[in-house]
Amino acid sequence: MSTLTNSRASPGSDRSESGFGTLPMGEKAILKRNVNRQHNGNYRAGYVPVHEQVLPKTGLRGRKTYAFWTLVVLLFFLALGNLLLTFIILGVLRLGQGMESLELLPEESLVMFYGNTDLDRIYKRDGKLEGFDDSPVEITGDNSSVLISLIDKEGRNNPQISVDVNGTLISGVDSFEVHDPSTGQPVFSTGYPNFGLPRGVAHLNVKIAHTRRISSSVNSSLLFQSDSYARLKGNEGTRMEGREIVWSADQDIFLKSVNGSVVLSGHEGISLDIKSIPIVPGGRRADSTVTLHYKVCVCMPGGKLFRVPVPLGGNTYVGCHNVDLSPENNPCM
């Protein structure tokens, strides 16, 4: 400690303490110049010698350095993979303001779908599914039915429409209406007491129709036509009225009553086209005689009609019970 004090001491300091104020101006200048020169050359002034071995080490050293750079490399590759995945998603889904088949319009609160879209469930607050002017909206189910329902605040399904291969069922509604999109006029409504075809519509194509009464306008014909078969059934009976009723079929016409009778009546009689009714021979004598009349018979319980020739000038009684019902002539088989 004394050595450090002696190294810091200077002759100027001793002489100044002994009487620096009494020296002449020339000696003061020389003494001051010597003091400044010695002070500028003393680079160790104010420093304390330090040994590096005893200082605490700071920063990342050894294993910590390897762990740090390993983490940096992992984060770099993770960010690079995330960037590549983002570009792949943008390229595959064609993301922009929407997607290739989807566009978002926040200003109009609309979501526009282009082409075919495969969705499981769709929830709409306002309940509107609208299409473009030149392309209608088509909703189809893949081997399943399509269900459109209204869910209330408690989560219960009240009004709903179910569309499947067997038909369309509308339940839980007071009335159902179909409007023309161009004019807004109702085309069909269950609130009508009588449903008439709109103007310009001449045909109504349905598979099954449940109704109480079907009628046509005055001086207009009502035509029922089917490519395969047509069936008219009434739970309490079926009644047909008209100026003229014509039934025609390529094969058979069946009239059946479960609990009652089948009644055919007309003001001017009933006419049958006998050309399609088969002829069953009534006996040997009838085969060799000129025939101008036929007796109409009915197969029971099938109800199929057939004719039995009645010979002229003969005394033999011909009835439906004594006809030739051999396998090659039996009309009921």
Coordinates of C-alpha atoms in Angstrom, one line a residue:
M1 CA 0.0 0.0 0.0
S2 CA 2.9 2.3 0.6
T3 CA 4.4 1.5 -2.7
L4 CA 1.2 2.5 -4.5
T5 CA 1.2 5.8 -2.5
N6 CA 4.8 6.5 -3.4
S7 CA 4.2 5.8 -7.1
R8 CA 1.3 8.3 -7.1
A9 CA 3.5 11.0 -5.3
S10 CA 5.3 13.7 -7.4
P11 CA 7.9 16.4 -6.6
G12 CA 5.4 19.1 -7.5
S13 CA 3.1 18.0 -4.8
D14 CA 5.9 18.1 -2.1
R15 CA 7.1 21.5 -3.2
S16 CA 3.6 22.9 -3.4
E17 CA 3.0 21.8 0.2
S18 CA 6.2 23.3 1.4
G19 CA 5.5 26.8 0.0
F20 CA 4.2 26.9 -3.5
G21 CA 2.5 30.3 -3.0
T22 CA 5.8 32.1 -2.3
L23 CA 7.7 31.0 -5.5
P24 CA 8.3 33.5 -8.3
M25 CA 6.2 33.3 -11.5
G26 CA 8.9 31.7 -13.6
E27 CA 9.5 28.8 -11.2
K28 CA 5.7 28.3 -10.8
A29 CA 5.4 27.9 -14.7
I30 CA 8.4 25.5 -14.8
L31 CA 7.0 23.5 -11.9
K32 CA 3.5 23.4 -13.4
R33 CA 4.9 22.2 -16.8
N34 CA 6.8 19.4 -15.1
V35 CA 3.7 18.3 -13.2
N36 CA 1.5 18.1 -16.3
R37 CA 4.2 16.2 -18.2
Q38 CA 4.5 13.6 -15.5
H39 CA 0.7 13.3 -15.1
N40 CA 0.2 12.6 -18.8
G41 CA 2.8 9.9 -18.8
N42 CA 1.3 8.1 -15.8
Y43 CA -1.1 5.6 -17.5
R44 CA -1.6 3.5 -14.4
A45 CA -3.1 6.3 -12.4
G46 CA -6.6 5.3 -11.1
Y47 CA -6.3 1.6 -12.1
V48 CA -6.1 -1.4 -9.8
P49 CA -4.5 -4.7 -11.0
V50 CA -7.1 -7.4 -11.5
H51 CA -6.4 -11.2 -11.9
E52 CA -8.8 -12.8 -14.6
Q53 CA -8.9 -16.1 -12.8
V54 CA -10.8 -14.7 -9.8
L55 CA -13.5 -12.7 -11.9
P56 CA -17.0 -14.3 -12.3
K57 CA -17.7 -15.4 -15.9
T58 CA -20.8 -14.1 -17.7
G59 CA -22.6 -15.0 -21.0
L60 CA -23.1 -18.4 -22.7
R61 CA -20.2 -20.8 -22.5
G62 CA -19.8 -24.4 -23.2
R63 CA -22.9 -26.6 -23.3
K64 CA -25.2 -23.6 -23.0
T65 CA -23.9 -22.3 -26.3
Y66 CA -24.7 -25.6 -28.1
A67 CA -28.2 -25.7 -26.6
F68 CA -28.9 -22.2 -27.6
W69 CA -27.9 -22.6 -31.3
T70 CA -29.7 -25.9 -31.5
L71 CA -32.9 -24.2 -30.3
V72 CA -32.4 -21.4 -32.9
V73 CA -32.0 -23.9 -35.7
L74 CA -35.1 -25.8 -34.7
L75 CA -37.1 -22.6 -34.6
F76 CA -35.8 -21.7 -38.0
F77 CA -36.9 -25.0 -39.6
L78 CA -40.2 -24.9 -37.8
A79 CA -40.9 -21.4 -39.2
L80 CA -39.8 -22.5 -42.7
G81 CA -42.1 -25.5 -42.5
N82 CA -45.0 -23.3 -41.4
L83 CA -44.4 -21.0 -44.3
L84 CA -44.3 -23.8 -46.8
L85 CA -47.6 -25.2 -45.4
T86 CA -49.2 -21.8 -45.6
F87 CA -48.3 -21.5 -49.3
I88 CA -49.6 -25.0 -50.0
I89 CA -52.9 -24.2 -48.4
L90 CA -53.1 -21.0 -50.4
G91 CA -52.4 -22.9 -53.6
V92 CA -54.7 -25.8 -53.0
L93 CA -57.7 -24.0 -51.6
R94 CA -57.2 -21.0 -53.8
L95 CA -57.6 -18.7 -50.9
G96 CA -58.2 -15.0 -51.6
Q97 CA -61.2 -13.1 -50.3
G98 CA -62.7 -16.6 -50.2
M99 CA -61.8 -19.9 -51.9
E100 CA -62.2 -21.3 -55.4
S101 CA -65.8 -22.3 -54.7
L102 CA -66.4 -19.8 -51.9
E103 CA -66.5 -16.1 -51.7
L104 CA -67.0 -13.9 -48.6
L105 CA -68.8 -10.6 -48.9
P106 CA -68.6 -8.9 -45.4
E107 CA -70.3 -5.7 -46.7
E108 CA -73.4 -7.7 -47.7
S109 CA -73.1 -10.3 -45.0
L110 CA -73.2 -13.0 -47.7
V111 CA -71.3 -16.2 -48.4
M112 CA -71.4 -17.1 -52.1
F113 CA -70.8 -20.8 -53.1
Y114 CA -69.8 -21.6 -56.7
G115 CA -70.4 -25.0 -58.2
N116 CA -71.1 -28.0 -56.0
T117 CA -70.4 -27.8 -52.3
D118 CA -70.4 -30.9 -50.0
L119 CA -71.6 -29.9 -46.5
D120 CA -73.0 -31.8 -43.6
R121 CA -75.1 -29.2 -41.8
I122 CA -75.9 -25.6 -42.5
Y123 CA -77.2 -23.1 -39.9
K124 CA -78.7 -19.8 -41.1
R125 CA -80.0 -17.2 -38.7
D126 CA -82.4 -15.6 -41.2
G127 CA -83.3 -18.9 -42.9
K128 CA -82.6 -17.8 -46.4
L129 CA -80.8 -19.9 -49.1
E130 CA -80.8 -18.0 -52.3
G131 CA -79.4 -18.7 -55.8
F132 CA -78.3 -16.6 -58.8
D133 CA -80.7 -15.4 -61.5
D134 CA -79.4 -17.9 -64.1
S135 CA -78.8 -20.9 -61.9
P136 CA -81.3 -22.3 -59.3
V137 CA -80.3 -23.8 -55.9
E138 CA -80.2 -27.6 -55.9
I139 CA -80.0 -29.4 -52.6
T140 CA -79.4 -33.1 -52.8
G141 CA -78.6 -35.9 -50.3
D142 CA -76.0 -38.6 -50.9
N143 CA -78.1 -41.8 -50.3
S144 CA -80.0 -40.0 -47.6
S145 CA -82.8 -37.6 -47.1
V146 CA -82.6 -33.8 -46.9
L147 CA -84.0 -32.2 -43.7
I148 CA -84.8 -28.5 -43.4
S149 CA -86.0 -27.5 -40.0
L150 CA -86.6 -24.4 -37.9
I151 CA -85.0 -24.5 -34.4
D152 CA -86.4 -22.3 -31.7
K153 CA -84.5 -20.8 -28.8
E154 CA -84.9 -23.9 -26.7
G155 CA -83.3 -26.1 -29.4
R156 CA -86.5 -27.9 -30.4
N157 CA -87.4 -28.7 -34.0
N158 CA -90.8 -27.3 -34.9
P159 CA -91.6 -26.7 -38.6
Q160 CA -89.6 -29.0 -40.9
I161 CA -89.4 -30.3 -44.5
S162 CA -88.1 -33.8 -45.2
V163 CA -87.2 -34.7 -48.7
D164 CA -86.4 -38.3 -49.6
V165 CA -86.8 -40.8 -52.4
N166 CA -90.4 -41.7 -51.3
G167 CA -91.7 -38.1 -51.2
T168 CA -91.7 -34.7 -49.5
L169 CA -93.1 -34.3 -46.0
I170 CA -94.0 -30.9 -44.5
S171 CA -94.9 -31.0 -40.9
G172 CA -95.4 -28.5 -38.0
V173 CA -96.7 -25.6 -40.2
D174 CA -100.0 -23.7 -40.5
S175 CA -99.7 -23.2 -44.2
F176 CA -97.2 -23.8 -47.1
E177 CA -96.8 -21.5 -50.0
V178 CA -94.7 -21.5 -53.2
H179 CA -94.1 -18.2 -54.9
D180 CA -93.0 -17.2 -58.4
P181 CA -89.5 -15.8 -58.1
S182 CA -90.0 -13.3 -60.9
T183 CA -93.4 -11.8 -59.9
G184 CA -93.6 -12.8 -56.3
Q185 CA -97.2 -14.1 -56.8
P186 CA -98.2 -17.3 -54.9
V187 CA -98.2 -20.4 -57.2
F188 CA -99.3 -22.9 -54.6
S189 CA -100.7 -22.5 -51.1
T190 CA -102.3 -25.0 -48.7
G191 CA -104.5 -22.1 -47.6
Y192 CA -106.5 -22.3 -50.8
P193 CA -109.8 -24.2 -50.5
N194 CA -109.4 -25.2 -54.2
F195 CA -106.1 -25.6 -55.9
G196 CA -106.0 -24.6 -59.5
L197 CA -103.1 -24.9 -61.9
P198 CA -101.5 -21.5 -62.6
R199 CA -102.0 -19.8 -65.9
G200 CA -99.9 -21.4 -68.7
V201 CA -99.5 -24.7 -66.8
A202 CA -101.5 -27.5 -68.5
H203 CA -100.0 -30.6 -66.9
L204 CA -99.3 -31.6 -63.3
N205 CA -96.8 -34.5 -62.9
V206 CA -96.9 -36.2 -59.5
K207 CA -96.3 -39.7 -58.2
I208 CA -98.8 -39.6 -55.3
A209 CA -101.5 -37.1 -54.6
H210 CA -103.8 -37.1 -51.6
T211 CA -106.9 -35.0 -52.1
R212 CA -110.7 -35.1 -51.4
R213 CA -111.9 -34.0 -54.8
I214 CA -110.5 -33.5 -58.3
S215 CA -112.4 -31.7 -61.0
S216 CA -111.8 -29.9 -64.3
S217 CA -113.2 -26.6 -65.6
V218 CA -116.5 -26.5 -67.5
N219 CA -116.2 -27.7 -71.1
S220 CA -112.7 -29.1 -70.3
S221 CA -111.7 -32.7 -70.1
L222 CA -109.9 -34.2 -67.2
L223 CA -107.2 -36.7 -68.2
F224 CA -105.3 -39.2 -66.0
Q225 CA -102.4 -40.8 -67.7
S226 CA -99.5 -43.0 -66.5
D227 CA -96.6 -44.7 -68.3
S228 CA -96.8 -47.8 -66.1
Y229 CA -100.1 -47.9 -64.1
A230 CA -102.6 -45.6 -62.4
R231 CA -104.4 -46.4 -59.2
L232 CA -107.4 -44.5 -57.8
K233 CA -108.2 -45.4 -54.2
G234 CA -110.7 -43.9 -51.8
N235 CA -110.9 -44.8 -48.1
E236 CA -114.7 -44.3 -48.1
G237 CA -115.2 -45.2 -51.8
T238 CA -114.5 -43.6 -55.1
R239 CA -117.1 -41.8 -57.3
M240 CA -116.6 -40.6 -60.8
E241 CA -119.0 -38.3 -62.7
G242 CA -118.8 -36.8 -66.1
R243 CA -120.5 -36.3 -69.4
E244 CA -118.3 -39.1 -70.8
I245 CA -115.9 -41.4 -68.9
V246 CA -113.4 -43.3 -71.0
W247 CA -111.1 -45.9 -69.5
S248 CA -108.3 -47.4 -71.7
A249 CA -105.3 -49.5 -70.9
D250 CA -102.7 -51.6 -72.8
Q251 CA -103.4 -54.6 -70.6
D252 CA -106.0 -54.8 -67.8
I253 CA -108.4 -52.5 -66.0
F254 CA -109.3 -53.6 -62.4
L255 CA -112.4 -52.4 -60.6
K256 CA -112.5 -53.5 -57.0
S257 CA -114.7 -52.8 -53.9
V258 CA -113.7 -54.1 -50.5
N259 CA -117.0 -53.7 -48.6
G260 CA -119.5 -52.7 -51.2
S261 CA -120.3 -53.1 -54.9
V262 CA -119.0 -51.8 -58.2
V263 CA -121.8 -49.9 -59.9
L264 CA -121.6 -48.7 -63.5
S265 CA -124.5 -46.5 -64.6
G266 CA -125.0 -44.1 -67.5
H267 CA -127.9 -42.0 -68.8
E268 CA -127.6 -43.6 -72.3
G269 CA -126.1 -46.9 -71.1
I270 CA -122.6 -48.3 -70.8
S271 CA -120.5 -49.3 -73.9
L272 CA -117.6 -51.7 -73.9
D273 CA -115.0 -52.1 -76.6
I274 CA -115.4 -55.9 -77.1
K275 CA -112.5 -56.2 -79.5
S276 CA -110.0 -56.6 -76.6
I277 CA -112.3 -59.0 -74.7
P278 CA -111.3 -62.7 -75.4
I279 CA -113.7 -65.2 -76.9
V280 CA -114.3 -68.6 -75.2
P281 CA -116.1 -71.2 -77.2
G282 CA -119.4 -72.3 -75.6
G283 CA -119.8 -75.8 -77.2
R284 CA -119.6 -77.9 -80.4
R285 CA -122.9 -76.7 -81.8
A286 CA -122.0 -73.0 -81.3
D287 CA -118.7 -73.5 -83.2
S288 CA -120.4 -74.5 -86.4
T289 CA -123.2 -71.9 -86.3
V290 CA -123.1 -68.2 -87.4
T291 CA -122.7 -66.0 -84.4
L292 CA -123.9 -62.4 -84.1
H293 CA -124.3 -62.1 -80.4
Y294 CA -122.1 -62.6 -77.4
K295 CA -122.7 -63.1 -73.7
V296 CA -120.3 -61.3 -71.4
C297 CA -119.0 -63.3 -68.4
V298 CA -116.8 -62.5 -65.5
C299 CA -114.1 -64.6 -63.9
M300 CA -114.4 -64.9 -60.2
P301 CA -112.7 -63.7 -58.0
G302 CA -110.3 -62.1 -60.5
G303 CA -113.0 -60.1 -62.3
K304 CA -111.6 -60.6 -65.8
L305 CA -114.2 -60.3 -68.6
F306 CA -114.6 -62.8 -71.5
R307 CA -117.2 -63.4 -74.3
V308 CA -119.2 -66.5 -75.0
P309 CA -120.7 -66.7 -78.6
V310 CA -124.5 -67.1 -78.8
P311 CA -125.5 -68.9 -82.0
L312 CA -128.5 -67.7 -84.0
G313 CA -131.5 -70.0 -84.6
G314 CA -130.3 -72.5 -82.0
N315 CA -132.4 -73.8 -79.1
T316 CA -129.3 -74.6 -77.0
Y317 CA -129.0 -72.5 -73.9
V318 CA -125.5 -70.9 -73.6
G319 CA -124.3 -69.6 -70.3
C320 CA -121.1 -68.8 -68.5
H321 CA -121.1 -72.0 -66.6
N322 CA -121.0 -74.4 -69.6
V323 CA -118.1 -72.9 -71.6
D324 CA -115.0 -74.6 -72.6
L325 CA -112.5 -73.9 -69.9
S326 CA -109.7 -76.1 -71.1
P327 CA -106.1 -74.9 -70.4
E328 CA -105.7 -73.5 -73.9
N329 CA -109.1 -71.6 -73.8
N330 CA -109.4 -70.7 -70.1
P331 CA -109.4 -66.8 -70.0
C332 CA -109.2 -66.7 -66.2
M333 CA -105.7 -68.3 -66.0

